[in-house]
Amino acid sequence: MNALTRDLVRLVKMVEDGTENTGRFRQRFHLMPPVGWLNDPNGLCQFGGIYHAFFQYSPFDPEGGVKMWGHYISTDMAGWEYEGVSLYPDQPFDCHGVYSGCAFIEDGEMYLYYTGNVKLEDREDYDYINTGREANTVLVTSRDGIHFGAKKELMSNTDYPSDLSLHVRDPKVWKEGNVYYMIQGARTKEDVGQAIIFTSADKVNWTFKSRISTAEPFGYMWECPDYFEADGIKVLSASVQGLKGEVWEERNVYQSGYFTVAGDLCGEYALSEYCLWDYGFDYYAPQSFETDDGRRIMIAWMGMPDCKEYTNPTIADGWQHCFTFPREIYVKDGILCQRPVRELKMRERKIQSVKVLYGTEAFELEGYQTYDLAVSGITENAFRAVLGQELILEYQNGRFEMRFDNQDKASVSAGRGIRHVEVEKITDVRILADISSVEVFVNGGEYVLTTRYYPEKTHVRVEAKEAGIEAREILC
Ligand code: FRU
C-alpha cells in the first residue's frame, strides 16, 4: 500500500463513518452508495457462490468526483452487504479514476479489468479527446474476491488503433474455446462511436483483433460495451453518446441498447437495428454476467450522465443514484426480454390478488412503499396506473407512456417529464417499486421503463379491464 492509498483509505472511512442519516429516499432493495455518488456497475460476477457487484464510487461528493470501485456482496442479489472500497485511484496510470471494467472468473481466481483514467494537467491546447488524457487497461486479481494483488498496466493508448481518439475504455472479457476476448468502447478521431476487440491466450498479453461499427456513424462514443449470447442470439450491448434528431430528441441525453449480431463478431458480421434496453428516464451503462446456474443477469446504473433536465433531491442528503434491480435476460418468441431476478420472490409477501372486472372500480392500494404489482391478462388494449398520485403509466394510441404531471424540479418527478415506447398490443405490466424508484416491465419485459421518483403519497391506482392483479409487498 503506498502513502496515497493509506490516506485515501482513511478519508473514505471518515466520510462513510460520519454518515448517519441519509434521508427518507434511501432505497430498500436496490444497491446504493453508502454516501456520495454512484454510477456504473463494474466487475459483476458470481464467485465461490457469492454475487459481487462493484460500482463507480465518489464518496466525497454526491455530484461526482474521482472514481474508485466500491464493493458489495450478496447471496441473492436482493440484499447487498457493503465491503468497502476495493480499488483506489492510487497509481500513475489510474490517478484520475479507476474507471469501469469487468470481472472474469477462472480457476478460482477473480480477474478485474478496468480503465485507468489519467487527465494530464490543465493546458489550453488540450481538448481531452485527442490530447491531454490517457486510457490505460489495467488488471488486478484476487483469490477471495476481497483482497486484491498489485495492479498491472496491460495496455495504453499507443496499443489501440491509431485512428482512435484517447477515449477508449470499459473492458469486458469473455472466453471462447482457448481464446480470451476483450471488448472496449471507443471514439474515433472523426467522432464516430465504435467497439474494439482484443484477443489473448493468457489473459495478460492482448492483441488488437478487430472493430465493430455500424454502416453509418452511430453516435460519437460507445461506452461500456458488452457481448454475450442468449438462447443462440448474439447480443452486442453499448451505451451510445451523441445520437441526434428524430426519435432521439424525445429520449434521454445518452442511450443504452443493443444490436443483435448475425455472423462472426470478429469477422464478417451484420448488426441489427439498435434496440433500447430501457425506455425510462434513468438507465445507463448496463453490464451483464452469467450465474452458476446459467442465467444471464444484467444490472445498470439507474441514473443518467450529463442530464440537465432533471435531478435527484437525495443530493441534499449527501448521496445520489442506485443500480437497477438485477434483471434476468431471457428470450421469448425470438425477442430479448427482461424480468427481475427470481430471488426477489423470497422477499415478497402477498398483499392481494384480484380480478378487475369490466365496469367495476379500479384496483387501489394504500400504504405500501415497496411492492411488486403484476397485472396480467389485459383486455381491450387499455391500461392506466397512477403511482403516488403523480406518476402516470398509460397505454394509449399504440404508445406506452411513463409521465409525470408536475415536471417541476421540486416535485415528485424532480424535473422528469415524459418517456414512451411504441407497443402494438399490451398484455401485461409488472411494476417494481422501491422507496424512490419504479421499474415497469411491459409484455413480459419485452419493453422496460425505469425512473427515479420522490413520492409524498403511497396511493396506487390501476385501471385494466378484466385483468388479474397480484400485489406483493417487498420486505427487505
Ligand atoms: C459511463 C462511464 C464510463 C467510464 C465511467 C467513469 O457512465 O463514463 O465510460 O468508465 O463512466 O465513471
Coordinates of C-alpha atoms and ligand atoms in Angstrom, one line a residue:
M1 CA 0.0 0.0 0.0
N2 CA 1.5 3.3 -0.9
A3 CA 1.1 6.5 1.1
L4 CA -1.7 7.8 -1.1
T5 CA -3.7 4.6 -0.7
R6 CA -3.2 4.8 3.0
D7 CA -4.6 8.3 3.2
L8 CA -7.5 7.5 0.8
V9 CA -8.5 4.5 2.9
R10 CA -8.6 6.8 6.0
L11 CA -10.5 9.6 4.2
V12 CA -13.1 7.3 2.8
K13 CA -13.6 5.6 6.1
M14 CA -14.0 9.0 7.8
V15 CA -16.7 10.1 5.4
E16 CA -18.5 6.8 5.4
D17 CA -18.4 6.5 9.2
G18 CA -19.6 10.1 9.6
T19 CA -22.7 9.4 7.6
E20 CA -25.8 8.5 9.7
N21 CA -28.9 9.9 8.3
T22 CA -29.1 9.7 4.5
G23 CA -32.7 10.7 4.3
R24 CA -36.1 9.4 3.6
F25 CA -35.4 8.4 0.0
R26 CA -32.9 5.6 0.7
Q27 CA -33.9 2.5 -1.2
R28 CA -34.8 -0.8 0.3
F29 CA -33.8 -3.5 -2.2
H30 CA -31.7 -1.5 -4.7
L31 CA -27.9 -1.2 -4.3
M32 CA -26.9 2.4 -3.4
P33 CA -23.6 4.1 -2.4
P34 CA -23.1 4.3 1.4
V35 CA -22.5 8.0 0.8
G36 CA -21.7 10.2 -2.1
W37 CA -22.1 9.3 -5.8
L38 CA -22.5 6.0 -7.6
N39 CA -22.5 5.4 -11.4
D40 CA -21.8 2.3 -13.5
P41 CA -21.9 -1.3 -12.2
N42 CA -18.5 -2.9 -12.5
G43 CA -17.0 -6.4 -12.1
L44 CA -20.3 -8.1 -11.8
C45 CA -19.9 -11.8 -11.2
Q46 CA -20.7 -14.9 -9.1
F47 CA -17.6 -16.1 -7.4
G48 CA -17.4 -19.0 -5.0
G49 CA -21.2 -18.9 -4.8
I50 CA -21.3 -15.2 -3.8
Y51 CA -22.5 -12.4 -6.0
H52 CA -20.1 -9.5 -6.3
A53 CA -21.1 -6.0 -7.5
F54 CA -18.5 -3.3 -7.7
F55 CA -19.6 0.3 -8.5
Q56 CA -18.2 3.6 -9.8
Y57 CA -17.9 5.4 -6.5
S58 CA -17.1 9.0 -5.5
P59 CA -17.7 9.1 -1.7
F60 CA -16.7 12.7 -1.1
D61 CA -19.3 14.4 -3.3
P62 CA -22.9 13.3 -4.2
E63 CA -22.5 15.1 -7.5
G64 CA -19.4 13.1 -8.5
G65 CA -15.6 13.3 -8.4
V66 CA -12.6 11.0 -8.9
K67 CA -13.9 7.4 -9.2
M68 CA -12.9 4.4 -7.2
W69 CA -14.5 0.9 -7.1
G70 CA -16.8 0.4 -4.1
H71 CA -17.8 -3.2 -3.4
Y72 CA -21.0 -5.0 -2.4
I73 CA -21.6 -8.8 -2.0
S74 CA -24.8 -10.7 -1.8
T75 CA -26.2 -14.2 -1.7
D76 CA -29.4 -13.4 -3.5
M77 CA -28.9 -10.2 -5.5
A78 CA -31.7 -8.5 -3.4
G79 CA -29.9 -7.8 -0.2
W80 CA -26.4 -6.4 -0.5
E81 CA -23.7 -6.1 2.1
Y82 CA -21.1 -3.3 1.8
E83 CA -17.5 -4.5 1.7
G84 CA -15.7 -1.1 1.4
V85 CA -13.6 0.2 -1.4
S86 CA -11.6 -2.4 -3.4
L87 CA -9.7 -0.2 -5.9
Y88 CA -8.5 3.3 -5.2
P89 CA -7.1 5.7 -7.8
D90 CA -3.6 5.5 -6.4
Q91 CA -1.2 4.7 -9.3
P92 CA 0.2 7.0 -12.0
F93 CA -1.8 5.0 -14.6
D94 CA -5.2 5.4 -12.8
C95 CA -4.8 8.6 -10.7
H96 CA -7.8 10.4 -12.1
G97 CA -10.2 7.5 -11.8
V98 CA -10.5 3.7 -11.6
Y99 CA -13.0 3.7 -14.4
S100 CA -15.4 1.0 -15.4
G101 CA -14.5 -2.6 -16.1
C102 CA -15.4 -6.2 -15.6
A103 CA -14.7 -9.4 -13.7
F104 CA -13.6 -12.6 -15.4
I105 CA -13.5 -15.8 -13.3
E106 CA -11.3 -18.7 -14.0
D107 CA -9.8 -21.5 -11.9
G108 CA -10.8 -20.0 -8.6
E109 CA -9.4 -16.6 -9.4
M110 CA -11.1 -13.3 -10.0
Y111 CA -9.6 -11.1 -12.7
L112 CA -10.7 -7.5 -12.7
Y113 CA -10.0 -5.5 -15.8
Y114 CA -10.7 -1.7 -15.8
T115 CA -9.7 1.6 -17.4
G116 CA -7.1 3.7 -15.6
N117 CA -8.1 7.2 -16.3
V118 CA -5.5 9.9 -16.4
K119 CA -6.1 13.6 -17.2
L120 CA -2.9 15.5 -17.8
E121 CA -2.6 18.8 -16.1
D122 CA -4.7 21.7 -17.4
R123 CA -3.3 23.2 -20.6
E124 CA -5.2 25.4 -23.0
D125 CA -4.3 23.3 -26.1
Y126 CA -5.6 20.1 -24.6
D127 CA -9.1 19.1 -25.7
Y128 CA -9.1 15.9 -23.5
I129 CA -10.4 14.0 -26.5
N130 CA -7.4 13.8 -28.8
T131 CA -4.9 15.3 -26.4
G132 CA -4.4 15.6 -22.7
R133 CA -5.6 12.2 -21.4
E134 CA -4.7 8.5 -21.1
A135 CA -6.9 5.5 -21.0
N136 CA -4.9 2.6 -19.6
T137 CA -6.2 -1.0 -19.5
V138 CA -5.4 -2.5 -16.1
L139 CA -5.6 -5.9 -14.5
V140 CA -5.8 -6.8 -10.8
T141 CA -6.5 -10.3 -9.4
S142 CA -7.9 -11.8 -6.3
R143 CA -8.3 -15.4 -4.9
D144 CA -11.0 -14.5 -2.4
G145 CA -12.8 -11.6 -4.1
I146 CA -11.9 -9.3 -1.1
H147 CA -8.1 -8.9 -1.2
F148 CA -6.5 -7.8 -4.4
G149 CA -2.9 -8.0 -5.6
A150 CA -0.8 -5.4 -7.3
K151 CA -2.3 -3.6 -10.3
K152 CA -0.8 -4.4 -13.7
E153 CA -1.0 -1.9 -16.5
L154 CA -1.6 -4.0 -19.7
M155 CA -2.2 -1.5 -22.4
S156 CA -2.2 2.2 -23.1
N157 CA -3.4 4.4 -25.9
T158 CA -0.4 3.6 -28.2
D159 CA -1.6 -0.1 -28.1
Y160 CA -5.0 0.9 -29.6
P161 CA -5.6 1.6 -33.3
S162 CA -4.1 4.9 -34.3
D163 CA -7.3 6.3 -35.8
L164 CA -9.0 6.3 -32.4
S165 CA -9.1 9.3 -30.1
L166 CA -7.9 9.0 -26.5
H167 CA -11.4 7.9 -25.5
V168 CA -11.1 4.1 -25.3
R169 CA -12.4 2.4 -22.2
D170 CA -14.5 -0.1 -20.2
P171 CA -13.1 -3.5 -20.9
K172 CA -15.4 -6.6 -20.8
V173 CA -13.7 -10.0 -21.1
W174 CA -15.0 -13.4 -22.0
K175 CA -13.6 -16.7 -23.3
E176 CA -14.5 -18.9 -26.3
G177 CA -12.6 -22.1 -26.8
N178 CA -9.0 -21.4 -25.7
V179 CA -9.1 -17.7 -26.7
Y180 CA -9.9 -14.8 -24.3
Y181 CA -11.7 -11.8 -25.8
M182 CA -11.8 -8.2 -24.6
I183 CA -14.2 -5.6 -26.0
Q184 CA -13.7 -1.9 -25.3
G185 CA -15.7 1.2 -26.2
A186 CA -14.2 3.8 -28.4
R187 CA -14.5 7.2 -30.1
T188 CA -12.6 7.7 -33.3
K189 CA -10.7 10.9 -34.2
E190 CA -13.5 11.6 -36.5
D191 CA -16.0 11.4 -33.6
V192 CA -17.6 8.0 -34.5
G193 CA -18.6 5.5 -31.8
Q194 CA -17.2 2.0 -32.1
A195 CA -16.2 -1.1 -30.2
I196 CA -12.8 -2.7 -30.5
I197 CA -11.9 -6.3 -29.8
F198 CA -8.6 -7.7 -28.5
T199 CA -7.7 -11.3 -28.1
S200 CA -5.3 -13.1 -25.7
A201 CA -4.0 -16.6 -25.0
D202 CA -3.1 -15.8 -21.3
K203 CA -5.4 -13.0 -20.1
V204 CA -2.4 -10.7 -19.7
N205 CA -1.0 -10.1 -23.2
W206 CA -3.6 -8.7 -25.6
T207 CA -3.5 -8.0 -29.3
F208 CA -5.9 -5.8 -31.3
K209 CA -8.1 -8.1 -33.4
S210 CA -11.0 -6.2 -35.0
R211 CA -13.5 -3.5 -34.6
I212 CA -17.3 -3.2 -34.7
S213 CA -19.0 -0.3 -36.2
T214 CA -22.3 0.5 -38.0
A215 CA -22.6 1.1 -41.7
E216 CA -23.5 4.8 -41.0
P217 CA -21.9 6.6 -38.0
F218 CA -24.0 5.9 -34.9
G219 CA -23.1 8.4 -32.1
Y220 CA -19.7 9.8 -31.3
M221 CA -18.8 7.4 -28.4
W222 CA -19.8 3.9 -27.3
E223 CA -19.3 3.3 -23.6
C224 CA -19.4 0.1 -21.6
P225 CA -19.8 -2.4 -24.5
D226 CA -20.8 -5.9 -23.6
Y227 CA -21.2 -9.1 -25.6
F228 CA -23.0 -12.3 -24.8
E229 CA -25.2 -15.0 -26.3
A230 CA -28.8 -15.5 -25.1
D231 CA -30.6 -18.6 -26.5
G232 CA -28.4 -18.6 -29.6
I233 CA -28.9 -14.8 -30.1
K234 CA -25.6 -12.9 -30.3
V235 CA -26.0 -9.6 -28.4
L236 CA -23.7 -6.6 -28.6
S237 CA -24.7 -4.0 -26.0
A238 CA -23.4 -0.5 -25.9
S239 CA -24.1 2.8 -24.2
V240 CA -24.1 5.3 -27.0
Q241 CA -23.5 9.1 -26.8
G242 CA -24.3 11.6 -29.5
L243 CA -27.5 10.3 -31.1
K244 CA -29.4 13.3 -32.5
G245 CA -32.5 14.1 -34.4
E246 CA -35.8 12.3 -35.0
V247 CA -36.8 9.9 -32.3
W248 CA -33.7 10.6 -30.2
E249 CA -35.0 14.1 -29.4
E250 CA -37.7 12.6 -27.2
R251 CA -35.3 10.3 -25.4
N252 CA -32.6 10.6 -22.8
V253 CA -29.4 12.5 -23.5
Y254 CA -27.5 9.2 -23.9
Q255 CA -28.8 5.7 -24.8
S256 CA -28.2 2.2 -23.6
G257 CA -29.2 -0.6 -26.0
Y258 CA -28.1 -3.5 -28.1
F259 CA -27.6 -4.8 -31.6
T260 CA -28.1 -8.4 -32.4
V261 CA -25.2 -9.8 -34.4
A262 CA -25.5 -12.1 -37.5
G263 CA -22.3 -13.8 -38.5
D264 CA -18.9 -13.6 -36.8
L265 CA -18.3 -10.7 -34.4
C266 CA -14.6 -10.7 -35.2
G267 CA -15.1 -11.3 -39.0
E268 CA -18.0 -10.9 -41.4
Y269 CA -21.0 -9.7 -39.4
A270 CA -24.2 -7.7 -39.8
L271 CA -25.7 -5.7 -37.0
S272 CA -29.5 -5.4 -36.4
E273 CA -31.2 -2.1 -35.7
Y274 CA -30.3 -0.7 -32.3
C275 CA -32.9 -1.6 -29.6
L276 CA -33.0 0.2 -26.2
W277 CA -32.7 -1.9 -23.1
D278 CA -35.0 0.6 -21.3
Y279 CA -37.3 3.4 -22.3
G280 CA -37.5 5.3 -19.0
F281 CA -35.6 8.3 -17.6
D282 CA -32.9 6.6 -15.5
Y283 CA -30.9 3.8 -17.1
Y284 CA -27.3 3.8 -18.3
A285 CA -24.1 1.7 -18.6
P286 CA -25.6 -1.8 -18.1
Q287 CA -23.3 -4.8 -17.6
S288 CA -24.2 -8.5 -17.7
F289 CA -22.7 -11.6 -16.2
E290 CA -23.6 -15.3 -16.1
T291 CA -24.7 -17.0 -12.9
D292 CA -23.5 -20.5 -11.9
D293 CA -26.9 -21.8 -12.9
G294 CA -26.6 -20.4 -16.4
R295 CA -28.8 -17.2 -16.2
R296 CA -27.7 -14.0 -17.9
I297 CA -28.1 -11.2 -15.4
M298 CA -28.0 -7.5 -16.3
I299 CA -27.6 -4.6 -13.9
A300 CA -27.5 -0.9 -14.9
W301 CA -26.8 2.4 -13.3
M302 CA -30.3 3.9 -12.5
G303 CA -29.1 7.3 -13.5
M304 CA -28.2 9.5 -16.5
P305 CA -24.9 11.3 -17.0
D306 CA -24.8 15.0 -18.2
C307 CA -28.5 15.4 -17.7
K308 CA -29.6 18.9 -17.1
E309 CA -33.3 18.3 -17.5
Y310 CA -33.9 16.5 -14.2
T311 CA -32.2 15.8 -10.9
N312 CA -32.4 13.9 -7.6
P313 CA -33.2 15.5 -4.3
T314 CA -31.1 12.9 -2.5
I315 CA -28.1 15.2 -3.2
A316 CA -29.3 17.3 -0.2
D317 CA -28.9 14.1 1.9
G318 CA -25.4 13.5 0.7
W319 CA -25.8 10.7 -1.8
Q320 CA -27.0 10.1 -5.3
H321 CA -28.1 7.2 -7.6
C322 CA -28.5 3.5 -7.3
F323 CA -28.4 0.4 -9.5
T324 CA -31.4 -1.1 -11.3
F325 CA -32.8 -4.2 -9.7
P326 CA -30.9 -7.2 -11.3
R327 CA -32.7 -8.5 -14.3
E328 CA -32.7 -11.9 -16.0
I329 CA -32.3 -11.6 -19.8
Y330 CA -34.4 -14.3 -21.4
V331 CA -35.7 -14.9 -24.9
K332 CA -39.4 -15.1 -25.7
D333 CA -40.5 -15.8 -29.3
G334 CA -37.1 -14.8 -30.5
I335 CA -37.2 -11.5 -28.6
L336 CA -34.9 -10.4 -25.8
C337 CA -36.9 -9.7 -22.6
Q338 CA -36.0 -8.8 -19.1
R339 CA -37.5 -9.7 -15.7
P340 CA -36.5 -9.1 -12.1
V341 CA -34.3 -11.9 -10.8
R342 CA -36.5 -14.7 -9.4
E343 CA -34.7 -14.5 -6.0
L344 CA -36.9 -11.5 -5.3
K345 CA -39.9 -13.7 -4.7
M346 CA -38.2 -15.0 -1.5
R347 CA -38.5 -11.5 -0.1
E348 CA -42.1 -10.9 -1.0
R349 CA -45.4 -11.3 0.8
K350 CA -48.7 -11.4 -0.9
I351 CA -51.0 -8.5 -0.2
Q352 CA -53.8 -9.0 -2.6
S353 CA -54.8 -11.0 -5.6
V354 CA -57.9 -9.8 -7.5
K355 CA -59.5 -9.7 -10.9
V356 CA -60.6 -6.2 -12.0
L357 CA -63.9 -6.9 -13.7
Y358 CA -65.4 -4.9 -16.6
G359 CA -67.3 -1.9 -15.3
T360 CA -66.1 -2.2 -11.7
E361 CA -63.9 0.2 -9.8
A362 CA -60.2 0.4 -10.3
F363 CA -57.8 -1.6 -8.2
E364 CA -56.4 0.5 -5.4
L365 CA -53.6 0.0 -2.9
E366 CA -52.7 2.2 0.0
G367 CA -49.8 2.3 2.4
Y368 CA -47.1 0.3 0.7
Q369 CA -43.8 1.9 -0.4
T370 CA -42.1 -1.2 -1.8
Y371 CA -44.1 -3.5 -3.9
D372 CA -44.2 -5.9 -6.9
L373 CA -47.5 -5.5 -8.7
A374 CA -48.3 -7.8 -11.6
V375 CA -51.2 -7.1 -14.0
S376 CA -51.9 -9.9 -16.4
G377 CA -54.5 -10.7 -19.0
I378 CA -55.1 -7.1 -20.0
T379 CA -58.0 -6.8 -22.4
E380 CA -59.1 -4.2 -24.9
N381 CA -55.6 -2.7 -25.1
A382 CA -56.4 -0.5 -22.2
F383 CA -54.2 0.2 -19.2
R384 CA -53.6 3.0 -16.8
A385 CA -51.9 3.3 -13.5
V386 CA -51.2 6.2 -11.2
L387 CA -48.5 5.8 -8.6
G388 CA -48.2 8.2 -5.6
Q389 CA -50.9 10.3 -7.4
E390 CA -48.1 11.8 -9.6
L391 CA -46.5 9.1 -11.9
I392 CA -48.8 8.0 -14.7
L393 CA -48.3 4.8 -16.6
E394 CA -50.6 4.7 -19.5
Y395 CA -51.2 2.8 -22.8
Q396 CA -52.9 4.8 -25.5
N397 CA -52.7 5.1 -29.3
G398 CA -50.1 2.4 -29.6
R399 CA -47.8 4.0 -27.1
F400 CA -46.9 3.1 -23.5
E401 CA -46.2 6.2 -21.6
M402 CA -44.4 7.0 -18.4
R403 CA -45.1 10.6 -17.4
F404 CA -45.2 13.0 -14.5
D405 CA -48.0 15.5 -14.2
N406 CA -45.8 18.0 -12.5
Q407 CA -42.3 18.4 -14.1
D408 CA -41.1 20.9 -11.5
K409 CA -37.6 20.2 -10.1
A410 CA -39.1 20.5 -6.6
S411 CA -41.9 18.0 -7.3
V412 CA -42.1 14.2 -7.1
S413 CA -40.6 14.0 -10.7
A414 CA -37.6 16.2 -9.8
G415 CA -37.9 17.6 -13.3
R416 CA -38.8 14.4 -15.3
G417 CA -41.4 14.8 -17.9
I418 CA -42.5 12.1 -20.3
R419 CA -41.0 9.0 -22.0
H420 CA -42.7 6.5 -24.2
V421 CA -42.3 3.3 -26.3
E422 CA -44.4 2.2 -29.2
V423 CA -46.2 -1.1 -28.3
E424 CA -48.6 -2.7 -30.7
K425 CA -50.7 -4.6 -28.1
I426 CA -50.5 -4.6 -24.4
T427 CA -51.0 -7.9 -22.5
D428 CA -49.3 -7.5 -19.1
V429 CA -47.5 -5.0 -16.9
R430 CA -45.3 -5.6 -13.9
I431 CA -44.4 -2.7 -11.6
L432 CA -41.5 -3.0 -9.2
A433 CA -41.5 0.0 -6.8
D434 CA -38.9 0.8 -4.2
I435 CA -38.9 3.9 -2.0
S436 CA -37.6 6.2 -4.7
S437 CA -37.7 4.2 -8.0
V438 CA -40.1 2.4 -10.3
E439 CA -39.2 -0.2 -12.9
V440 CA -42.0 -1.1 -15.3
F441 CA -41.9 -4.4 -17.3
V442 CA -44.4 -4.4 -20.2
N443 CA -45.4 -7.6 -22.0
G444 CA -43.2 -10.0 -20.1
G445 CA -40.4 -7.4 -20.1
E446 CA -40.2 -7.0 -23.9
Y447 CA -40.2 -3.3 -23.0
V448 CA -39.0 -1.8 -19.8
L449 CA -39.2 1.8 -18.4
T450 CA -37.3 2.8 -15.3
T451 CA -37.4 6.0 -13.3
R452 CA -36.4 7.5 -10.0
Y453 CA -39.2 9.4 -8.3
Y454 CA -39.7 11.0 -4.9
P455 CA -43.3 10.3 -3.8
E456 CA -45.1 12.0 -1.0
K457 CA -48.0 9.6 -1.1
T458 CA -48.3 5.8 -1.2
H459 CA -51.5 5.5 -3.2
V460 CA -51.6 3.2 -6.2
R461 CA -54.5 3.0 -8.7
V462 CA -54.7 0.6 -11.6
E463 CA -57.3 0.6 -14.3
A464 CA -57.2 -2.5 -16.5
K465 CA -60.5 -4.1 -17.6
E466 CA -60.8 -7.8 -16.7
A467 CA -57.1 -8.1 -15.8
G468 CA -55.8 -10.2 -13.0
I469 CA -53.8 -8.2 -10.4
E470 CA -51.5 -9.6 -7.9
A471 CA -49.9 -7.2 -5.4
R472 CA -47.0 -8.3 -3.3
E473 CA -45.1 -6.3 -0.7
I474 CA -41.3 -6.5 -0.8
L475 CA -39.7 -7.0 2.6
C476 CA -36.0 -6.2 2.7
Ligands
FRU1 C1 -20.1 5.5 -18.2 C2 -18.7 6.0 -17.9 C3 -17.7 5.0 -18.4 C4 -16.5 5.3 -17.6 C5 -17.2 5.6 -16.2 C6 -16.5 6.7 -15.4 O1 -21.1 6.1 -17.4 O2 -18.5 7.3 -18.5 O3 -17.4 5.1 -19.8 O4 -15.6 4.3 -17.5 O5 -18.5 6.1 -16.5 O6 -17.1 6.8 -14.2

